[in-house]
Amino acid sequence: MERVRWGVVGPGRIAAKVVQDFVHLPEAEVVAVASRSAERAAAFAAAHGIARAHGSYRAIVEDDAVDVLYIATPHPQHRAVALAALAAGKAVLVEKAFTVTPAATREIAALAAEKGVFAMEAMWTRFQPAVVRMRDLLADGAIGEVRSVQGELGVHAPTDPEDRYYNPAVGGGALFDLTVYPISFAQMVLGTPDTVQAHGLLSASGVDVEEAVLLGWADGRTASLFTSLRCATPGQMRVYGTGGWIDVLPRFHHPDTVVVHRTGRDAEEVTAPHTGGGYVHELREVTEGLLAGRTESAVMPLADTVAVQDVMGAVADRIGLVPQEGPEDL
Ligand SMILES: NC(=O)c1ccc[n+]([C@@H]2O[C@H](COP(=O)([O-])OP(=O)(O)OC[C@H]3O[C@@H](n4cnc5c(N)ncnc54)[C@H](OP(=O)(O)O)[C@@H]3O)[C@@H](O)[C@H]2O)c1
């Protein structure tokens, strides 16, 4: 394989942004798109200069001209496409939240392992250059021993029951759209937590509107996180260590700048902007992984995705949310 041929599944809002970043990735090309409607597939293909338009997800899974699928359907609709793609030997990049139940994530991870096919969660935060710099700073001991993470992510979303945010059938609620980011960030910095506490509010439609999550580690480390579909918040993350702290400036899930505060020293600003819309970094990880014959990302391994989904499953239990995966069939 010299050039990786991508297919897009679910031509919605995020897919339209992500495909624009392929211009920064000469080793990859978007060759196909699939929608549940032939008209929507054709319109997306025309708008983005994509050669092949499929009027069903099954058709792109069976398209031999495609190596890897970028799955950008709503979260409960990820599972069926990912399983079908892996069964057909196609690699997958699955939007966050990977699934809405830990069981479905395990199922996908198990099939990827069985087939020896690359699979990764599209958690773009982990590939942002500023976040990569922050991980290096933490590994170098810039703020000593890391003890805690504190952050928030909120939007003032319209309370429209038809909107994806408030519709349980498409995985609505704060947990899978917003809370996944601070949970994944905390898991990246501190590892997999030992305890999960949460308190939140459900809407009349049964989705979570806002919540606070407290993660605990047996050695006393903590993460305290707040997310909301009602309150617009800065979207900042702070990492505390025994020798100072690092601010990840808003919005922390795709930051350009982190500020290192070493105890007793002047603050140091580290700026490392992303390329394009910020999606090219995760696209490069998958593309290079496939070209190198890898089956997983070391930066966003499936074990971390499983750990994050387990935390989200525990949060759902604590706040009374009952997520349902979408239909089995494509
Ligand atoms: N990384 C990021 O920055 C980011 C940002 C936003 C969203 N996301 C993630 O990307 C995924 C999609 O979000 P989005 O905002 O792009 O959603 P969206 O605009 O609603 O688009 C989702 C697409 O999925 C398809 N689809 C398949 N089954 C569907 C169903 N039952 N109901 C509605 N649409 C269905 C639709 O295309 P067809 O019907 O034409 O096939 C639709 O256009 C979510 O998992 C979300 O968390 C990631």
Short mmCIF file of C-alpha atoms and ligand atoms in Angstrom, two decimals:
data_model
loop_
_atom_site.label_atom_id
_atom_site.label_comp_id
_atom_site.label_asym_id
_atom_site.label_seq_id
_atom_site.Cartn_x
_atom_site.Cartn_y
_atom_site.Cartn_z
CA MET A 1 0.00 0.00 0.00
CA GLU A 2 1.51 3.34 -1.08
CA ARG A 3 -1.47 5.61 -0.68
CA VAL A 4 -4.31 5.09 1.74
CA ARG A 5 -7.81 5.21 0.27
CA TRP A 6 -10.41 6.56 2.69
CA GLY A 7 -14.20 6.29 2.69
CA VAL A 8 -16.53 8.51 4.72
CA VAL A 9 -19.65 7.09 6.39
CA GLY A 10 -22.33 9.56 7.54
CA PRO A 11 -21.93 12.81 5.59
CA GLY A 12 -23.01 15.17 8.37
CA ARG A 13 -21.51 18.21 10.07
CA ILE A 14 -18.23 16.77 11.32
CA ALA A 15 -17.57 14.76 8.15
CA ALA A 16 -17.77 17.97 6.10
CA LYS A 17 -15.04 19.51 8.27
CA VAL A 18 -12.78 16.47 8.47
CA VAL A 19 -12.63 15.81 4.71
CA GLN A 20 -11.23 19.32 4.19
CA ASP A 21 -8.11 18.35 6.16
CA PHE A 22 -7.06 15.65 3.67
CA VAL A 23 -5.46 18.39 1.59
CA HIS A 24 -2.69 18.40 4.22
CA LEU A 25 -2.11 14.65 3.88
CA PRO A 26 -0.56 13.68 0.52
CA GLU A 27 -0.32 9.98 1.47
CA ALA A 28 -4.12 9.75 1.73
CA GLU A 29 -7.14 10.38 -0.43
CA VAL A 30 -10.90 10.33 0.15
CA VAL A 31 -12.18 8.09 -2.63
CA ALA A 32 -15.75 7.36 -1.50
CA VAL A 33 -18.62 8.54 0.69
CA ALA A 34 -21.71 6.69 1.90
CA SER A 35 -25.04 8.01 3.09
CA ARG A 36 -28.33 6.30 3.86
CA SER A 37 -29.58 8.32 0.88
CA ALA A 38 -28.08 8.24 -2.62
CA GLU A 39 -28.94 11.93 -3.04
CA ARG A 40 -27.11 13.02 0.11
CA ALA A 41 -24.10 10.89 -0.84
CA ALA A 42 -24.01 12.42 -4.32
CA ALA A 43 -24.34 15.95 -2.94
CA PHE A 44 -21.49 15.42 -0.45
CA ALA A 45 -19.31 13.82 -3.13
CA ALA A 46 -19.91 16.74 -5.48
CA ALA A 47 -19.24 19.32 -2.77
CA HIS A 48 -15.93 17.73 -1.78
CA GLY A 49 -14.65 16.31 -5.08
CA ILE A 50 -15.08 12.66 -4.03
CA ALA A 51 -15.19 10.13 -6.91
CA ARG A 52 -17.60 7.50 -5.57
CA ALA A 53 -20.95 8.05 -3.85
CA HIS A 54 -22.77 5.13 -2.20
CA GLY A 55 -26.45 5.20 -1.25
CA SER A 56 -26.01 2.70 1.60
CA TYR A 57 -23.44 1.97 4.27
CA ARG A 58 -23.33 -1.67 3.17
CA ALA A 59 -22.16 -0.59 -0.29
CA ILE A 60 -19.10 1.26 1.03
CA VAL A 61 -18.22 -1.65 3.33
CA GLU A 62 -18.16 -3.84 0.20
CA ASP A 63 -16.24 -1.32 -1.94
CA ASP A 64 -12.82 -2.86 -2.73
CA ALA A 65 -11.41 0.54 -3.66
CA VAL A 66 -11.58 1.64 0.00
CA ASP A 67 -8.97 0.74 2.67
CA VAL A 68 -10.30 2.56 5.72
CA LEU A 69 -13.63 4.01 6.82
CA TYR A 70 -14.04 7.22 8.77
CA ILE A 71 -17.28 6.61 10.70
CA ALA A 72 -19.08 9.88 11.43
CA THR A 73 -22.62 8.73 12.15
CA PRO A 74 -24.23 9.51 15.55
CA HIS A 75 -22.57 7.49 18.35
CA PRO A 76 -25.18 4.68 18.74
CA GLN A 77 -24.86 4.15 14.97
CA HIS A 78 -21.05 3.60 15.10
CA ARG A 79 -21.16 -0.02 16.25
CA ALA A 80 -22.94 -1.66 13.31
CA VAL A 81 -20.76 0.10 10.72
CA ALA A 82 -17.52 -0.58 12.58
CA LEU A 83 -18.28 -4.29 13.02
CA ALA A 84 -19.29 -4.71 9.36
CA ALA A 85 -16.18 -2.87 8.18
CA LEU A 86 -13.81 -4.90 10.35
CA ALA A 87 -15.51 -8.13 9.30
CA ALA A 88 -14.80 -7.10 5.69
CA GLY A 89 -11.14 -6.43 6.57
CA LYS A 90 -11.43 -2.63 6.42
CA ALA A 91 -9.70 -0.41 8.96
CA VAL A 92 -11.82 2.08 10.92
CA LEU A 93 -11.46 5.51 12.47
CA VAL A 94 -14.54 5.85 14.67
CA GLU A 95 -15.75 9.25 15.88
CA LYS A 96 -15.94 9.91 19.59
CA ALA A 97 -17.82 8.72 21.53
CA PHE A 98 -16.67 5.36 20.15
CA THR A 99 -19.94 3.68 21.22
CA VAL A 100 -22.56 4.37 23.90
CA THR A 101 -21.96 1.16 25.86
CA PRO A 102 -18.72 -0.41 27.08
CA ALA A 103 -19.92 -3.79 25.76
CA ALA A 104 -20.09 -2.48 22.18
CA THR A 105 -16.61 -0.98 22.45
CA ARG A 106 -15.25 -4.31 23.67
CA GLU A 107 -17.00 -6.08 20.80
CA ILE A 108 -15.35 -3.78 18.23
CA ALA A 109 -11.93 -4.02 19.90
CA ALA A 110 -12.20 -7.83 20.00
CA LEU A 111 -13.11 -8.06 16.31
CA ALA A 112 -10.27 -5.70 15.34
CA ALA A 113 -7.84 -7.91 17.27
CA GLU A 114 -9.27 -11.11 15.80
CA LYS A 115 -9.03 -9.76 12.25
CA GLY A 116 -5.71 -7.98 12.82
CA VAL A 117 -7.21 -4.79 11.37
CA PHE A 118 -6.45 -1.21 12.46
CA ALA A 119 -9.11 0.49 14.60
CA MET A 120 -8.92 3.80 16.46
CA GLU A 121 -11.20 6.28 18.21
CA ALA A 122 -11.16 9.72 16.57
CA MET A 123 -10.18 11.44 19.81
CA TRP A 124 -8.47 14.33 18.00
CA THR A 125 -7.39 15.99 21.27
CA ARG A 126 -4.61 13.45 21.82
CA PHE A 127 -3.02 14.40 18.48
CA GLN A 128 -3.11 18.19 18.85
CA PRO A 129 0.49 19.47 18.72
CA ALA A 130 0.00 21.50 21.93
CA VAL A 131 -1.27 18.40 23.74
CA VAL A 132 1.69 16.38 22.46
CA ARG A 133 3.99 19.11 23.88
CA MET A 134 2.12 18.97 27.19
CA ARG A 135 2.58 15.19 27.43
CA ASP A 136 6.33 15.68 26.81
CA LEU A 137 6.49 18.35 29.53
CA LEU A 138 4.71 16.08 32.01
CA ALA A 139 7.00 13.16 31.13
CA ASP A 140 10.01 15.44 31.67
CA GLY A 141 8.74 16.23 35.17
CA ALA A 142 8.06 19.93 34.40
CA ILE A 143 5.48 20.11 37.22
CA GLY A 144 6.73 17.26 39.38
CA GLU A 145 4.44 14.39 40.25
CA VAL A 146 1.04 14.86 38.62
CA ARG A 147 -1.71 14.65 41.23
CA SER A 148 -4.88 16.07 39.77
CA VAL A 149 -6.76 17.23 36.71
CA GLN A 150 -9.55 19.78 36.82
CA GLY A 151 -11.56 21.04 33.91
CA GLU A 152 -14.88 21.82 32.29
CA LEU A 153 -16.53 21.88 28.90
CA GLY A 154 -19.91 23.50 28.37
CA VAL A 155 -22.06 24.84 25.57
CA HIS A 156 -25.37 26.67 25.61
CA ALA A 157 -27.17 24.29 23.25
CA PRO A 158 -30.70 24.92 21.95
CA THR A 159 -33.19 22.83 23.96
CA ASP A 160 -34.74 21.48 20.78
CA PRO A 161 -35.95 17.88 21.37
CA GLU A 162 -35.33 17.19 17.65
CA ASP A 163 -31.68 18.23 17.93
CA ARG A 164 -29.08 15.45 18.20
CA TYR A 165 -28.07 16.84 21.61
CA TYR A 166 -31.49 16.10 23.14
CA ASN A 167 -32.49 12.99 21.18
CA PRO A 168 -31.71 9.68 22.96
CA ALA A 169 -32.06 7.69 19.70
CA VAL A 170 -28.91 9.35 18.37
CA GLY A 171 -26.98 9.30 21.64
CA GLY A 172 -28.01 12.77 22.82
CA GLY A 173 -26.83 14.28 26.07
CA ALA A 174 -23.66 15.79 27.45
CA LEU A 175 -21.91 12.51 28.28
CA PHE A 176 -21.05 11.24 24.81
CA ASP A 177 -20.56 14.60 23.13
CA LEU A 178 -18.81 16.64 25.82
CA THR A 179 -17.89 14.65 28.95
CA VAL A 180 -15.99 12.14 26.83
CA TYR A 181 -13.36 14.86 26.28
CA PRO A 182 -12.40 15.63 29.91
CA ILE A 183 -12.71 11.94 30.85
CA SER A 184 -10.37 10.95 28.01
CA PHE A 185 -8.00 13.81 28.92
CA ALA A 186 -7.88 12.68 32.56
CA GLN A 187 -7.33 9.07 31.47
CA MET A 188 -4.50 10.19 29.18
CA VAL A 189 -2.74 12.11 31.99
CA LEU A 190 -3.47 9.97 35.04
CA GLY A 191 -4.27 6.53 33.65
CA THR A 192 -7.42 4.50 34.27
CA PRO A 193 -9.22 5.54 37.46
CA ASP A 194 -10.17 3.19 40.28
CA THR A 195 -13.39 4.95 41.30
CA VAL A 196 -16.06 7.00 39.53
CA GLN A 197 -18.58 9.31 41.17
CA ALA A 198 -21.04 11.51 39.31
CA HIS A 199 -23.98 13.78 39.90
CA GLY A 200 -26.07 15.29 37.14
CA LEU A 201 -29.38 16.23 35.62
CA LEU A 202 -31.51 14.37 33.06
CA SER A 203 -33.82 16.07 30.55
CA ALA A 204 -37.48 15.14 30.03
CA SER A 205 -36.33 13.17 26.97
CA GLY A 206 -34.03 11.11 29.19
CA VAL A 207 -30.63 12.47 28.16
CA ASP A 208 -28.11 14.00 30.55
CA VAL A 209 -28.02 17.79 30.47
CA GLU A 210 -25.09 18.44 32.80
CA GLU A 211 -22.93 16.60 35.26
CA ALA A 212 -19.96 16.74 37.58
CA VAL A 213 -17.65 13.74 37.62
CA LEU A 214 -15.09 12.88 40.28
CA LEU A 215 -12.53 10.25 39.34
CA GLY A 216 -10.31 8.68 41.97
CA TRP A 217 -7.09 6.66 41.98
CA ALA A 218 -6.09 4.33 44.80
CA ASP A 219 -3.05 6.50 45.59
CA GLY A 220 -5.24 9.56 46.20
CA ARG A 221 -4.96 11.22 42.78
CA THR A 222 -8.16 12.80 41.48
CA ALA A 223 -9.87 14.38 38.50
CA SER A 224 -12.83 16.74 38.89
CA LEU A 225 -14.75 17.53 35.75
CA PHE A 226 -17.89 19.55 34.87
CA THR A 227 -19.78 19.52 31.59
CA SER A 228 -23.02 21.12 30.49
CA LEU A 229 -25.39 21.52 27.57
CA ARG A 230 -26.91 24.55 29.34
CA CYS A 231 -23.94 26.62 30.50
CA ALA A 232 -21.35 27.92 28.07
CA THR A 233 -18.03 27.52 29.89
CA PRO A 234 -14.45 28.44 28.92
CA GLY A 235 -13.41 24.84 28.15
CA GLN A 236 -10.17 24.93 30.09
CA MET A 237 -8.17 22.16 31.68
CA ARG A 238 -5.63 22.44 34.48
CA VAL A 239 -3.13 19.75 35.44
CA TYR A 240 -1.72 20.02 38.98
CA GLY A 241 1.60 18.59 40.07
CA THR A 242 3.81 18.74 43.13
CA GLY A 243 6.05 21.25 41.31
CA GLY A 244 3.46 23.51 39.67
CA TRP A 245 0.60 23.35 37.21
CA ILE A 246 -0.14 23.46 33.49
CA ASP A 247 -3.07 25.39 32.07
CA VAL A 248 -4.42 24.01 28.80
CA LEU A 249 -6.00 27.11 27.33
CA PRO A 250 -9.50 27.01 25.81
CA ARG A 251 -10.73 25.11 24.26
CA PHE A 252 -8.70 22.35 25.82
CA HIS A 253 -9.92 19.66 23.43
CA HIS A 254 -8.16 21.41 20.53
CA PRO A 255 -5.78 23.91 22.14
CA ASP A 256 -3.01 25.96 20.58
CA THR A 257 -1.32 26.94 23.82
CA VAL A 258 -0.46 25.47 27.18
CA VAL A 259 1.00 27.59 30.00
CA VAL A 260 3.51 25.96 32.35
CA HIS A 261 3.60 27.38 35.89
CA ARG A 262 6.65 25.95 37.65
CA THR A 263 6.56 26.79 41.34
CA GLY A 264 8.64 29.93 42.03
CA ARG A 265 9.32 30.65 38.35
CA ASP A 266 7.76 32.83 35.66
CA ALA A 267 5.02 31.20 33.63
CA GLU A 268 6.13 29.76 30.28
CA GLU A 269 3.74 29.83 27.33
CA VAL A 270 4.12 26.96 24.88
CA THR A 271 2.29 27.48 21.60
CA ALA A 272 2.01 24.74 18.99
CA PRO A 273 -0.89 25.43 16.61
CA HIS A 274 -2.68 22.65 14.81
CA THR A 275 -2.72 22.29 11.02
CA GLY A 276 -5.91 22.87 9.01
CA GLY A 277 -9.03 22.28 11.06
CA GLY A 278 -7.04 20.20 13.56
CA TYR A 279 -8.22 16.82 12.25
CA VAL A 280 -5.24 16.10 10.02
CA HIS A 281 -3.16 14.93 12.99
CA GLU A 282 -5.47 12.00 13.79
CA LEU A 283 -5.89 11.26 10.07
CA ARG A 284 -2.08 11.10 9.75
CA GLU A 285 -1.87 8.70 12.71
CA VAL A 286 -4.21 6.25 10.97
CA THR A 287 -2.70 6.73 7.51
CA GLU A 288 0.87 6.22 8.71
CA GLY A 289 -0.25 3.31 10.86
CA LEU A 290 -1.76 1.56 7.85
CA LEU A 291 1.25 2.27 5.66
CA ALA A 292 3.49 0.83 8.37
CA GLY A 293 1.26 -2.25 8.81
CA ARG A 294 0.27 -1.40 12.39
CA THR A 295 -3.07 -2.52 13.85
CA GLU A 296 -3.35 0.12 16.59
CA SER A 297 -2.28 3.59 17.59
CA ALA A 298 0.15 3.92 20.49
CA VAL A 299 -1.28 7.40 21.23
CA MET A 300 -4.95 6.35 21.23
CA PRO A 301 -4.89 2.60 21.86
CA LEU A 302 -8.12 0.62 22.06
CA ALA A 303 -7.36 -0.24 25.69
CA ASP A 304 -7.64 3.48 26.53
CA THR A 305 -10.88 3.74 24.57
CA VAL A 306 -12.25 0.78 26.55
CA ALA A 307 -11.14 2.44 29.82
CA VAL A 308 -12.84 5.72 28.86
CA GLN A 309 -16.04 3.90 27.86
CA ASP A 310 -16.03 2.06 31.22
CA VAL A 311 -15.86 5.42 33.01
CA MET A 312 -18.70 6.77 30.87
CA GLY A 313 -20.71 3.62 31.59
CA ALA A 314 -20.21 4.20 35.32
CA VAL A 315 -21.21 7.87 34.98
CA ALA A 316 -24.36 6.83 33.09
CA ASP A 317 -25.23 4.41 35.92
CA ARG A 318 -24.69 7.05 38.61
CA ILE A 319 -26.90 9.67 36.93
CA GLY A 320 -29.62 7.29 35.72
CA LEU A 321 -28.88 7.46 32.01
CA VAL A 322 -29.67 4.28 30.05
CA PRO A 323 -27.83 4.44 26.70
CA GLN A 324 -29.00 2.19 23.86
CA GLU A 325 -26.92 1.10 20.89
CA GLY A 326 -28.54 1.60 17.46
CA PRO A 327 -29.83 -1.12 15.11
CA GLU A 328 -27.64 -4.14 14.31
CA ASP A 329 -28.21 -3.89 10.56
CA LEU A 330 -26.63 -1.39 8.21
N1 LIG B 1 -14.24 15.31 16.62
C1 LIG B 1 -15.07 16.33 16.66
O1 LIG B 1 -14.67 17.46 16.73
C2 LIG B 1 -16.54 16.07 16.55
C3 LIG B 1 -17.39 17.15 16.42
C4 LIG B 1 -18.73 16.91 16.23
C5 LIG B 1 -19.21 15.60 16.24
N2 LIG B 1 -18.36 14.57 16.42
C6 LIG B 1 -18.87 13.18 16.43
O2 LIG B 1 -19.22 12.82 15.10
C7 LIG B 1 -20.43 12.05 15.09
C8 LIG B 1 -21.42 12.74 14.17
O3 LIG B 1 -21.70 14.04 14.65
P1 LIG B 1 -22.28 15.19 13.68
O4 LIG B 1 -22.39 16.41 14.51
O5 LIG B 1 -21.53 15.26 12.41
O6 LIG B 1 -23.76 14.62 13.42
P2 LIG B 1 -24.73 14.94 12.21
O7 LIG B 1 -24.44 16.28 11.61
O8 LIG B 1 -26.11 14.66 12.72
O9 LIG B 1 -24.34 13.87 11.09
C9 LIG B 1 -24.40 12.49 11.33
C10 LIG B 1 -24.67 11.78 10.01
O10 LIG B 1 -24.86 10.40 10.32
C11 LIG B 1 -25.82 9.83 9.46
N3 LIG B 1 -26.74 9.02 10.25
C12 LIG B 1 -26.74 7.66 10.33
N4 LIG B 1 -27.70 7.22 11.13
C13 LIG B 1 -28.36 8.30 11.58
C14 LIG B 1 -29.47 8.47 12.43
N5 LIG B 1 -30.12 7.44 12.99
N6 LIG B 1 -29.87 9.73 12.69
C15 LIG B 1 -29.23 10.78 12.16
N7 LIG B 1 -28.17 10.67 11.32
C16 LIG B 1 -27.74 9.43 11.04
C17 LIG B 1 -26.49 10.95 8.70
O11 LIG B 1 -26.07 10.86 7.35
P3 LIG B 1 -26.91 10.02 6.25
O12 LIG B 1 -28.29 9.82 6.79
O13 LIG B 1 -26.86 10.93 5.06
O14 LIG B 1 -26.18 8.75 6.05
C18 LIG B 1 -25.92 12.24 9.30
O15 LIG B 1 -25.61 13.21 8.35
C19 LIG B 1 -20.86 11.92 16.54
O16 LIG B 1 -20.40 10.70 17.07
C20 LIG B 1 -20.15 13.08 17.24
O17 LIG B 1 -19.83 12.89 18.59
C21 LIG B 1 -17.03 14.79 16.55
#
